[in-house]
């Protein structure tokens, strides 16, 4: 279970990194209120990342690192 | 008027910094751990801003907006990914684990932590040596920057050597007195100051030019392609390579890595971690947008000069521009302060003590640490006078160079089967590959020089060297390819070798809990 959780968070981390730059808007020059749409995406995404990091800190902090009792989640 | 004002603001800042340093000195204990790590007591705000100010200052104000001006604002994305996301994740993956280990075993440096686990004084020295190889020229670059800026500010009446010398002397005095605690306190003041002034600058400029829509349509008329995501400069590979290498490099930069040990509690680390992406956006977006918009706003940027000062001079009152520029110069110095302190700790703890004088009392180590600061700063200043090209290249390449250390360190932290041989081989291989790429011209030159001795072998060697060390690999930088190589070699060699009998294989995995 703990191990599955590690993998889950790993995927979340990769997705957060992968879409911080909106590759799907490549070449797009649309602007909203004078700021490129791709920059708005980035700003929103960083806000989302912050919320996800906060959630992680609340619920899963220590996963993969702390060795509590019998859980062996720290093997990667 | 403007010159006197700017100098006044710079001097005023220095006086405040010194006062803060004196207060910090009064509360400090006379131990090396206190001097280097403020006895591991930092709270959220101080840890967050000291890391932030140490990291981003000069680049955010000068080089970053310059690039946004010349190539478009996509740098915001690269910076956001590297510092807001990748570094934040490493903050947990490397930082939290390092912090726990530091709490338990009293580690002060990265080399110390690795040397203890792998029972290897040489590995410890190697990590410190590599770090200093990049850190020393990087500090030198900061001195060159500050000295040149002072020379420009005083219109030449303060020649470079005097300006850089004065700054070096001040930094020595300040760091020796203030230690980590004082540095972190001024960083905090400064970080908040930078954040506020950058936003004020953005709002001020936009108010004058008629809002973001007007600024953007001016940019569209001048350089429409800057608004579209991506260009010949900002390719997929380049953006990813840069974000990844710098993001990992930052985590291994001594003054940043050492801050992982300095947090006061687990809660402090958690809060800083969650706030990090927001803080990055808050600072990068305004400063880089200012740089990008400047392109359309008829701002005359002097040859080789910086964009942001030119924008401020054009659109804001003299006192405000002076405040921001002085703040940026001070920021440059505060990064150097932290680097001096970390450089000194790497030198005294990982090179001097293990190899030259093993038994030292706490008080003596504290003294040695302060002497280390003097030696390091003076050395970098003297080198900056002579200004060798090799050092310049090394300083410029520092982030990617440090990034080469990151993956072997992560492997060691998370994989029990990592061996001393694997670790050493991984670190050496990636560094040799990366440095080889950096100095490929000199290597070819050396082969040609020895051509008469090598005979027919020489052209073959040249072909081999230029074939392997190509600078970029299908658009990917040597930095990121080197990281991959380091990972492969660390894992591969660890797989093939068995651990030395005295390695402490379990210390990274046992009883790791925060109180």
Coordinates of C-alpha atoms in Angstrom, one line a residue:
Chain A
X1 CA 0.0 0.0 0.0
X2 CA 2.7 2.4 1.1
X3 CA 4.7 1.5 -2.0
X4 CA 1.8 2.2 -4.2
X5 CA 1.4 5.6 -2.6
X6 CA 5.1 6.4 -3.4
X7 CA 4.5 5.6 -7.0
X8 CA 1.3 7.6 -7.1
X9 CA 3.1 10.7 -5.8
X10 CA 6.0 10.1 -8.2
X11 CA 3.5 10.2 -11.1
X12 CA 2.0 13.4 -9.6
X13 CA 5.5 14.9 -9.5
X14 CA 6.3 14.0 -13.1
X15 CA 3.0 15.4 -14.3
X16 CA 3.5 18.6 -12.4
X17 CA 6.9 19.0 -14.0
X18 CA 5.8 17.9 -17.5
X19 CA 3.0 20.5 -17.9
X20 CA 4.6 23.5 -16.2
X21 CA 5.4 24.5 -19.8
X22 CA 2.3 24.2 -21.9
X23 CA 3.8 22.3 -24.8
X24 CA 0.3 22.0 -26.4
X25 CA 0.3 25.8 -26.9
X26 CA 3.6 25.7 -28.9
X27 CA 3.6 28.5 -31.5
X28 CA 0.4 30.0 -30.1
X29 CA 0.5 33.8 -29.8
X30 CA -3.0 34.5 -28.3
X31 CA -3.0 37.0 -25.5
X32 CA -5.5 37.6 -22.7
X33 CA -5.4 41.0 -21.0
X34 CA -2.1 41.7 -22.7
X35 CA -0.4 38.6 -21.4
X36 CA 0.2 35.5 -23.6
X37 CA -2.2 32.7 -22.9
X38 CA 0.7 30.3 -22.3
X39 CA 1.9 32.5 -19.5
X40 CA -1.5 32.5 -17.9
X41 CA -1.4 28.7 -18.1
X42 CA 2.0 28.7 -16.4
X43 CA 0.8 31.0 -13.6
X44 CA -2.2 28.9 -13.0
X45 CA -0.2 25.7 -13.1
X46 CA 2.3 27.0 -10.5
X47 CA -0.7 27.9 -8.2
X48 CA -2.0 24.4 -8.7
X49 CA 1.5 23.0 -7.9
X50 CA 1.6 25.0 -4.7
X51 CA -1.8 23.5 -3.6
X52 CA -0.6 20.0 -4.5
X53 CA 2.6 20.5 -2.6
X54 CA 0.6 21.7 0.4
X55 CA -1.6 18.6 0.2
X56 CA 1.5 16.4 0.0
X57 CA 3.0 18.1 3.0
X58 CA -0.3 17.5 5.0
X59 CA -1.0 13.9 4.0
X60 CA 2.1 12.2 2.8
X61 CA 5.2 14.0 4.1
X62 CA 7.9 11.5 5.0
X63 CA 6.8 9.0 2.5
X64 CA 9.8 7.2 0.9
X65 CA 12.1 8.8 3.5
X66 CA 11.0 8.2 7.1
X67 CA 11.3 4.7 8.4
X68 CA 8.4 4.2 10.7
X69 CA 7.9 0.7 12.1
X70 CA 7.5 -2.0 9.4
X71 CA 6.9 0.1 6.4
X72 CA 9.6 -0.2 3.8
X73 CA 8.5 2.5 1.5
X74 CA 11.9 4.0 1.3
X75 CA 13.2 1.5 -1.3
X76 CA 13.0 3.0 -4.7
Chain B
X1 CA 22.4 63.7 -8.2
X2 CA 21.6 60.2 -9.3
X3 CA 25.1 59.0 -8.7
X4 CA 25.2 60.4 -5.2
X5 CA 21.8 59.0 -4.5
X6 CA 22.6 55.5 -5.7
X7 CA 25.9 55.4 -3.8
X8 CA 24.1 56.7 -0.8
X9 CA 21.5 53.9 -1.0
X10 CA 24.2 51.3 -1.5
X11 CA 26.2 52.6 1.5
X12 CA 22.9 52.8 3.5
X13 CA 22.2 49.2 2.7
X14 CA 25.7 48.1 3.7
X15 CA 25.4 49.9 7.0
X16 CA 22.1 48.2 7.7
X17 CA 23.5 44.8 6.8
X18 CA 26.5 45.4 9.1
X19 CA 24.2 46.3 12.0
X20 CA 22.1 43.2 11.4
X21 CA 25.4 41.3 11.4
X22 CA 26.4 42.7 14.7
X23 CA 23.1 41.8 16.3
X24 CA 23.6 38.2 14.9
X25 CA 27.1 38.1 16.3
X26 CA 25.9 39.0 19.8
X27 CA 23.4 36.1 19.9
X28 CA 25.8 33.6 18.2
X29 CA 27.6 30.8 20.0
X30 CA 31.3 30.4 19.2
X31 CA 31.0 27.1 17.4
X32 CA 31.4 26.1 13.7
X33 CA 27.9 24.7 13.6
X34 CA 26.5 28.0 14.7
X35 CA 28.7 30.0 12.3
X36 CA 27.8 27.8 9.4
X37 CA 24.2 26.7 10.1
X38 CA 22.9 29.1 12.8
X39 CA 22.7 25.9 15.0
X40 CA 19.9 24.5 12.7
X41 CA 17.2 26.9 14.0
X42 CA 15.7 28.7 10.9
X43 CA 11.9 29.3 10.8
X44 CA 9.8 29.3 7.6
X45 CA 10.1 32.9 6.5
X46 CA 13.9 33.1 7.1
X47 CA 14.6 29.8 5.4
X48 CA 12.4 30.5 2.5
X49 CA 13.8 34.0 1.8
X50 CA 17.4 33.2 2.5
X51 CA 17.3 30.4 0.0
X52 CA 15.4 32.6 -2.4
X53 CA 17.6 35.6 -2.1
X54 CA 20.8 33.6 -2.2
X55 CA 19.6 31.9 -5.4
X56 CA 18.0 34.3 -7.6
X57 CA 19.1 37.8 -7.0
X58 CA 21.4 39.1 -9.7
X59 CA 20.1 36.9 -12.4
X60 CA 16.5 37.9 -11.8
X61 CA 17.3 41.6 -12.1
X62 CA 19.9 41.7 -14.8
X63 CA 20.5 38.6 -17.0
X64 CA 17.0 37.3 -17.0
X65 CA 15.2 40.5 -18.2
X66 CA 18.0 40.9 -20.8
X67 CA 17.2 37.5 -22.3
X68 CA 13.5 38.3 -22.2
X69 CA 14.2 41.5 -24.1
X70 CA 16.3 39.8 -26.7
X71 CA 14.4 36.5 -27.2
X72 CA 11.0 36.8 -25.6
X73 CA 9.5 36.1 -22.2
X74 CA 9.6 32.2 -22.4
X75 CA 12.4 32.4 -19.8
X76 CA 9.6 32.7 -17.2
X77 CA 8.5 29.2 -18.0
X78 CA 12.0 27.8 -17.8
X79 CA 12.6 29.5 -14.5
X80 CA 9.2 28.4 -13.1
X81 CA 9.8 24.8 -14.0
X82 CA 13.4 24.7 -12.8
X83 CA 13.0 26.6 -9.5
X84 CA 9.3 26.4 -8.8
X85 CA 8.8 22.7 -9.5
X86 CA 12.0 20.7 -10.0
X87 CA 13.8 22.4 -7.2
X88 CA 10.8 22.2 -4.9
X89 CA 10.6 18.4 -5.5
X90 CA 14.3 18.1 -4.8
X91 CA 13.7 20.2 -1.7
X92 CA 11.8 17.2 -0.5
X93 CA 13.7 14.3 -2.1
X94 CA 17.2 15.6 -1.3
X95 CA 16.5 18.3 1.2
X96 CA 14.3 16.6 3.7
X97 CA 16.4 13.5 3.8
X98 CA 19.5 15.5 4.2
X99 CA 17.9 17.5 7.0
X100 CA 16.9 14.3 8.9
X101 CA 20.5 12.9 8.5
X102 CA 21.9 16.2 9.6
X103 CA 19.8 16.2 12.7
X104 CA 20.9 12.7 13.6
X105 CA 24.6 12.8 12.6
X106 CA 25.4 16.6 12.9
X107 CA 26.5 16.9 9.3
X108 CA 27.4 20.4 8.1
X109 CA 28.3 19.7 4.5
X110 CA 27.3 17.4 1.6
X111 CA 30.8 15.9 1.4
X112 CA 30.7 15.1 5.1
X113 CA 27.4 13.2 4.7
X114 CA 28.7 11.2 1.8
X115 CA 32.1 10.6 3.3
X116 CA 30.5 9.2 6.5
X117 CA 28.2 6.8 4.6
X118 CA 30.9 5.5 2.3
X119 CA 33.7 5.6 4.9
X120 CA 35.8 7.5 2.5
X121 CA 37.8 10.6 3.2
X122 CA 38.7 10.7 -0.5
X123 CA 35.1 10.8 -1.6
X124 CA 34.5 13.6 0.9
X125 CA 37.4 15.5 -0.4
X126 CA 36.4 14.9 -4.0
X127 CA 32.9 16.3 -3.5
X128 CA 34.3 19.3 -1.8
X129 CA 37.0 19.8 -4.4
X130 CA 34.5 19.6 -7.3
X131 CA 32.2 22.1 -5.5
X132 CA 35.0 24.5 -4.9
X133 CA 36.2 24.2 -8.5
X134 CA 32.9 25.8 -9.6
X135 CA 32.1 27.9 -6.6
X136 CA 35.4 29.8 -6.6
X137 CA 35.1 31.2 -10.1
X138 CA 31.4 31.8 -9.5
X139 CA 32.2 34.1 -6.5
X140 CA 34.8 35.7 -8.7
X141 CA 32.2 36.5 -11.3
X142 CA 30.1 38.2 -8.6
X143 CA 33.0 40.3 -7.6
X144 CA 33.7 41.2 -11.2
X145 CA 30.0 42.1 -11.6
X146 CA 29.9 44.3 -8.5
X147 CA 33.2 46.0 -9.2
X148 CA 32.2 46.8 -12.8
X149 CA 28.8 48.1 -11.6
X150 CA 30.5 50.4 -9.1
X151 CA 32.8 51.6 -11.7
X152 CA 29.9 52.4 -14.0
X153 CA 27.9 54.0 -11.3
X154 CA 30.7 56.4 -10.3
X155 CA 31.5 57.0 -13.9
X156 CA 35.0 55.7 -13.6
X157 CA 36.1 57.7 -10.6
X158 CA 36.2 54.4 -8.6
X159 CA 38.4 52.1 -10.7
X160 CA 37.5 48.5 -10.9
X161 CA 40.2 47.2 -8.6
X162 CA 39.3 49.7 -5.9
X163 CA 35.6 49.0 -6.1
X164 CA 35.9 45.3 -6.2
X165 CA 38.5 45.5 -3.4
X166 CA 36.2 47.6 -1.2
X167 CA 33.4 45.2 -1.7
X168 CA 35.6 42.2 -1.0
X169 CA 36.8 43.8 2.2
X170 CA 33.3 44.6 3.3
X171 CA 32.1 41.1 2.5
X172 CA 34.9 39.6 4.6
X173 CA 34.2 41.8 7.5
X174 CA 30.5 41.1 7.3
X175 CA 30.6 37.3 6.8
X176 CA 33.2 36.9 9.5
X177 CA 31.1 38.8 12.0
X178 CA 27.6 37.8 11.0
X179 CA 27.9 34.1 10.1
X180 CA 24.9 32.2 8.7
X181 CA 22.4 33.8 11.0
X182 CA 23.2 37.4 10.1
X183 CA 23.3 36.5 6.4
X184 CA 19.9 34.9 6.5
X185 CA 18.4 37.8 8.3
X186 CA 19.6 40.3 5.8
X187 CA 18.6 37.9 3.0
X188 CA 15.1 38.0 4.4
X189 CA 14.8 41.7 4.5
X190 CA 16.3 41.9 1.1
X191 CA 14.0 39.2 -0.4
X192 CA 10.9 41.0 0.8
X193 CA 12.4 44.3 -0.5
X194 CA 13.1 42.8 -3.9
X195 CA 9.6 41.4 -4.2
X196 CA 7.9 44.6 -3.3
X197 CA 10.1 46.9 -5.5
X198 CA 9.8 44.6 -8.6
X199 CA 6.0 44.7 -8.4
X200 CA 6.1 48.5 -7.8
X201 CA 8.3 48.8 -10.9
X202 CA 5.9 46.8 -13.0
X203 CA 2.9 48.7 -11.9
X204 CA 4.7 52.0 -12.3
X205 CA 5.8 51.3 -15.9
X206 CA 2.4 49.9 -16.9
X207 CA 0.7 52.9 -15.5
X208 CA 2.9 55.2 -17.6
X209 CA 2.5 53.2 -20.9
X210 CA -1.3 52.6 -20.5
X211 CA -1.6 49.1 -19.2
X212 CA -0.6 45.6 -20.3
X213 CA -2.7 45.6 -23.5
X214 CA -1.0 48.7 -24.7
X215 CA 2.4 47.4 -23.8
X216 CA 1.8 44.1 -25.6
X217 CA 0.5 45.7 -28.8
X218 CA 3.7 47.8 -28.8
X219 CA 5.7 44.6 -28.5
X220 CA 3.6 43.0 -31.2
X221 CA 4.5 45.8 -33.6
X222 CA 8.2 45.6 -32.8
X223 CA 8.7 41.8 -32.4
X224 CA 5.5 39.8 -32.9
X225 CA 7.2 36.5 -32.7
X226 CA 8.1 37.1 -29.1
X227 CA 4.5 36.5 -28.1
X228 CA 4.3 33.1 -29.7
X229 CA 5.5 30.2 -27.5
X230 CA 8.8 28.8 -28.7
X231 CA 11.4 30.0 -31.2
X232 CA 14.7 29.0 -32.8
X233 CA 16.3 30.1 -29.5
X234 CA 13.7 28.5 -27.2
X235 CA 13.5 25.0 -28.5
X236 CA 11.9 22.1 -26.7
X237 CA 15.2 20.4 -26.0
X238 CA 16.9 23.6 -24.9
X239 CA 14.1 24.6 -22.5
X240 CA 14.0 21.2 -20.9
X241 CA 17.8 20.8 -20.7
X242 CA 18.2 24.2 -19.1
X243 CA 15.4 23.8 -16.6
X244 CA 16.5 20.3 -15.6
X245 CA 20.3 21.0 -15.3
X246 CA 19.9 24.3 -13.5
X247 CA 17.1 22.9 -11.2
X248 CA 19.3 20.0 -10.2
X249 CA 22.4 22.2 -10.1
X250 CA 20.8 24.6 -7.7
X251 CA 20.2 21.8 -5.2
X252 CA 23.9 21.0 -5.2
X253 CA 25.2 24.5 -5.0
X254 CA 26.9 24.6 -1.7
X255 CA 25.1 27.7 -0.3
X256 CA 21.8 26.2 -1.2
X257 CA 22.5 22.6 -0.3
X258 CA 23.8 23.7 3.1
X259 CA 20.5 25.4 3.9
X260 CA 18.8 22.0 3.8
X261 CA 20.7 21.3 7.1
X262 CA 19.7 24.7 8.6
X263 CA 15.9 24.3 9.0
X264 CA 14.6 24.5 12.5
X265 CA 11.9 21.8 12.2
X266 CA 10.0 19.5 9.9
X267 CA 7.1 22.0 9.8
X268 CA 9.5 24.7 8.5
X269 CA 10.5 22.5 5.6
X270 CA 6.9 21.6 4.8
X271 CA 5.7 25.2 4.7
X272 CA 8.6 26.4 2.6
X273 CA 8.1 23.5 0.2
X274 CA 4.4 24.5 -0.5
X275 CA 5.1 28.2 -0.8
X276 CA 8.0 27.8 -3.2
X277 CA 6.2 27.8 -6.6
X278 CA 4.1 30.8 -5.6
X279 CA 7.2 32.8 -4.6
X280 CA 8.9 32.0 -7.9
X281 CA 5.9 33.2 -10.0
X282 CA 5.6 36.3 -7.9
X283 CA 9.2 37.4 -8.6
X284 CA 9.9 36.0 -12.1
X285 CA 6.7 37.1 -13.9
X286 CA 7.0 40.8 -13.2
X287 CA 10.8 41.1 -13.8
X288 CA 10.8 39.1 -17.0
X289 CA 7.7 40.7 -18.4
X290 CA 9.3 44.1 -17.8
X291 CA 12.3 42.9 -19.8
X292 CA 10.0 41.5 -22.6
X293 CA 7.8 44.6 -22.8
X294 CA 10.8 46.9 -22.9
X295 CA 11.5 45.7 -26.4
X296 CA 8.3 47.5 -27.7
X297 CA 8.7 50.6 -25.6
X298 CA 11.4 52.4 -27.3
X299 CA 13.8 52.0 -24.5
X300 CA 17.4 52.6 -25.5
X301 CA 19.6 49.9 -23.9
X302 CA 23.3 50.8 -24.0
X303 CA 25.6 48.4 -25.7
X304 CA 26.4 45.6 -23.3
X305 CA 24.2 47.2 -20.7
X306 CA 21.2 45.9 -18.8
X307 CA 17.6 46.3 -19.8
X308 CA 15.9 46.7 -16.4
X309 CA 17.9 49.8 -15.3
X310 CA 17.2 51.4 -18.7
X311 CA 13.5 50.7 -18.4
X312 CA 13.4 52.2 -14.9
X313 CA 15.4 55.2 -16.0
X314 CA 12.9 55.9 -18.8
X315 CA 9.7 55.5 -16.9
X316 CA 10.2 56.0 -13.2
X317 CA 11.7 58.8 -11.0
X318 CA 15.4 58.8 -10.4
X319 CA 15.1 57.9 -6.7
X320 CA 13.0 54.8 -7.5
X321 CA 15.3 53.6 -10.2
X322 CA 18.2 54.1 -7.9
X323 CA 16.5 52.1 -5.1
X324 CA 15.9 49.1 -7.4
X325 CA 19.4 49.2 -8.9
X326 CA 21.1 49.6 -5.5
X327 CA 18.9 46.7 -4.3
X328 CA 20.1 44.6 -7.2
X329 CA 23.7 45.3 -6.5
X330 CA 23.3 44.6 -2.9
X331 CA 21.6 41.3 -3.9
X332 CA 24.6 40.4 -5.9
X333 CA 26.7 40.8 -2.8
X334 CA 24.4 38.9 -0.6
X335 CA 24.6 35.9 -2.9
X336 CA 28.4 36.1 -2.6
X337 CA 28.2 36.3 1.2
X338 CA 26.4 33.0 1.4
X339 CA 28.8 31.4 -1.1
X340 CA 31.8 32.6 0.8
X341 CA 30.5 31.1 4.0
X342 CA 29.7 27.7 2.3
X343 CA 33.0 27.8 0.4
X344 CA 34.8 28.2 3.7
X345 CA 32.9 25.4 5.3
X346 CA 33.6 23.0 2.4
X347 CA 37.3 24.0 2.6
X348 CA 37.8 23.7 6.3
X349 CA 35.6 20.7 7.1
X350 CA 36.1 18.5 4.1
X351 CA 39.6 19.4 2.9
X352 CA 41.7 21.1 5.7
X353 CA 40.4 19.1 8.7
X354 CA 40.4 15.6 7.2
X355 CA 43.7 15.9 5.4
X356 CA 45.8 18.3 7.5
X357 CA 44.6 18.7 11.0
X358 CA 42.2 16.1 12.4
X359 CA 41.8 17.0 16.0
X360 CA 40.5 20.5 16.5
X361 CA 38.4 21.9 19.3
X362 CA 35.1 23.6 18.6
X363 CA 36.5 27.1 19.2
X364 CA 39.4 26.4 17.0
X365 CA 37.2 25.2 14.2
X366 CA 35.1 28.3 14.5
X367 CA 38.3 30.4 14.1
X368 CA 39.4 28.3 11.2
X369 CA 36.0 28.8 9.5
X370 CA 36.4 32.6 9.7
X371 CA 40.0 32.4 8.4
X372 CA 38.6 30.2 5.6
X373 CA 36.3 33.1 4.6
X374 CA 39.2 35.5 4.4
X375 CA 41.3 33.2 2.3
X376 CA 38.5 32.3 0.0
X377 CA 37.4 35.9 -0.6
X378 CA 40.9 37.3 -1.0
X379 CA 41.7 34.5 -3.4
X380 CA 38.7 35.2 -5.6
X381 CA 39.4 38.9 -5.6
X382 CA 43.0 38.4 -6.7
X383 CA 41.8 36.0 -9.4
X384 CA 39.3 38.6 -10.6
X385 CA 42.1 41.1 -11.1
X386 CA 43.9 38.7 -13.3
X387 CA 40.6 37.6 -14.8
X388 CA 41.6 34.4 -16.6
X389 CA 39.3 33.1 -19.3
X390 CA 39.3 29.5 -17.9
X391 CA 37.8 30.7 -14.6
X392 CA 35.2 32.7 -16.5
X393 CA 34.1 29.7 -18.4
X394 CA 34.0 27.6 -15.2
X395 CA 31.9 30.2 -13.4
X396 CA 29.5 30.4 -16.2
X397 CA 29.2 26.6 -16.3
X398 CA 28.7 26.3 -12.5
X399 CA 25.0 25.3 -12.5
X400 CA 25.5 22.5 -15.0
X401 CA 28.7 21.5 -13.3
X402 CA 26.9 21.2 -9.9
X403 CA 24.0 19.3 -11.6
X404 CA 26.4 16.5 -12.4
X405 CA 26.6 15.7 -8.7
X406 CA 22.9 15.5 -8.1
X407 CA 22.0 12.1 -9.5
X408 CA 24.8 10.1 -7.9
X409 CA 23.8 11.8 -4.6
X410 CA 20.1 10.8 -5.1
X411 CA 21.1 7.3 -5.9
X412 CA 23.2 7.1 -2.8
X413 CA 20.4 8.5 -0.7
X414 CA 17.8 6.0 -1.9
X415 CA 19.5 2.9 -3.1
X416 CA 21.1 0.7 -0.5
X417 CA 23.3 -1.2 -3.0
X418 CA 25.2 1.9 -4.0
X419 CA 28.9 1.3 -3.4
X420 CA 31.9 3.5 -2.8
X421 CA 33.3 2.5 -6.1
X422 CA 30.1 3.3 -7.9
X423 CA 29.7 6.6 -6.3
X424 CA 33.3 7.7 -7.0
X425 CA 33.1 6.4 -10.6
X426 CA 29.7 8.2 -11.3
X427 CA 30.9 11.5 -9.9
X428 CA 34.3 11.3 -11.8
X429 CA 32.8 10.2 -15.1
X430 CA 30.1 12.8 -15.3
X431 CA 32.5 15.6 -14.3
X432 CA 35.2 14.5 -16.8
X433 CA 32.6 14.3 -19.5
X434 CA 31.1 17.7 -18.7
X435 CA 34.5 19.5 -18.2
X436 CA 35.8 17.8 -21.4
X437 CA 32.9 19.3 -23.3
X438 CA 33.6 22.7 -21.8
X439 CA 37.3 22.6 -22.7
X440 CA 37.2 20.5 -25.8
X441 CA 39.2 23.2 -27.7
X442 CA 42.0 23.0 -25.2
X443 CA 42.1 19.3 -25.3
X444 CA 42.4 19.3 -29.1
X445 CA 45.0 21.9 -28.8
X446 CA 47.0 19.8 -26.4
X447 CA 46.8 16.8 -28.7
X448 CA 48.0 18.8 -31.6
X449 CA 50.8 20.2 -29.4
X450 CA 52.0 16.7 -28.7
X451 CA 51.4 15.7 -32.3
X452 CA 55.1 15.1 -33.1
X453 CA 55.3 12.6 -30.2
X454 CA 51.9 10.9 -30.9
X455 CA 52.6 10.6 -34.6
X456 CA 49.8 8.9 -36.5
X457 CA 47.8 8.6 -33.3
X458 CA 47.1 12.4 -33.1
X459 CA 44.5 12.8 -35.8
X460 CA 42.7 9.7 -34.6
X461 CA 42.6 11.1 -31.1
X462 CA 41.3 14.4 -32.3
X463 CA 38.6 12.6 -34.2
X464 CA 37.7 10.6 -31.1
X465 CA 37.7 13.6 -28.8
X466 CA 35.6 15.8 -31.1
X467 CA 33.3 12.8 -31.9
X468 CA 32.5 12.2 -28.2
X469 CA 32.6 15.7 -26.9
X470 CA 30.2 17.5 -29.2
X471 CA 28.8 20.2 -27.0
X472 CA 25.2 19.3 -27.9
X473 CA 23.6 16.0 -28.6
X474 CA 20.6 16.3 -30.9
X475 CA 19.7 19.6 -29.3
X476 CA 20.3 18.4 -25.8
X477 CA 23.1 20.1 -23.8
X478 CA 26.2 18.4 -22.6
X479 CA 25.0 19.2 -19.0
X480 CA 22.0 16.9 -19.3
X481 CA 23.8 14.2 -21.2
X482 CA 26.5 14.2 -18.5
X483 CA 23.8 13.8 -15.8
X484 CA 22.5 10.7 -17.6
X485 CA 26.0 9.3 -17.9
X486 CA 26.7 9.9 -14.2
X487 CA 23.5 8.1 -13.3
X488 CA 24.3 5.1 -15.5
X489 CA 27.9 4.8 -14.2
X490 CA 26.9 5.1 -10.6
X491 CA 24.3 2.4 -10.9
X492 CA 26.3 0.2 -13.2
X493 CA 29.5 0.3 -11.2
X494 CA 27.6 -0.2 -7.9
X495 CA 25.9 -3.2 -9.5
X496 CA 29.2 -4.7 -10.5
X497 CA 31.2 -4.1 -7.3
X498 CA 30.6 -5.1 -3.8
X499 CA 30.7 -2.6 -0.9
X500 CA 33.9 -2.1 1.0
X501 CA 33.7 -3.7 4.4
X502 CA 33.8 -0.4 6.3
X503 CA 31.0 1.3 4.4
X504 CA 28.0 2.1 6.7
X505 CA 25.4 0.9 4.3
X506 CA 22.4 1.3 6.5
X507 CA 22.8 4.8 8.0
X508 CA 20.7 6.5 5.3
X509 CA 17.8 4.1 5.9
X510 CA 17.6 3.4 9.6
X511 CA 15.7 5.2 12.3
X512 CA 14.9 8.3 10.2
X513 CA 12.1 10.1 11.9
X514 CA 11.5 13.7 12.8
X515 CA 10.8 14.3 16.5

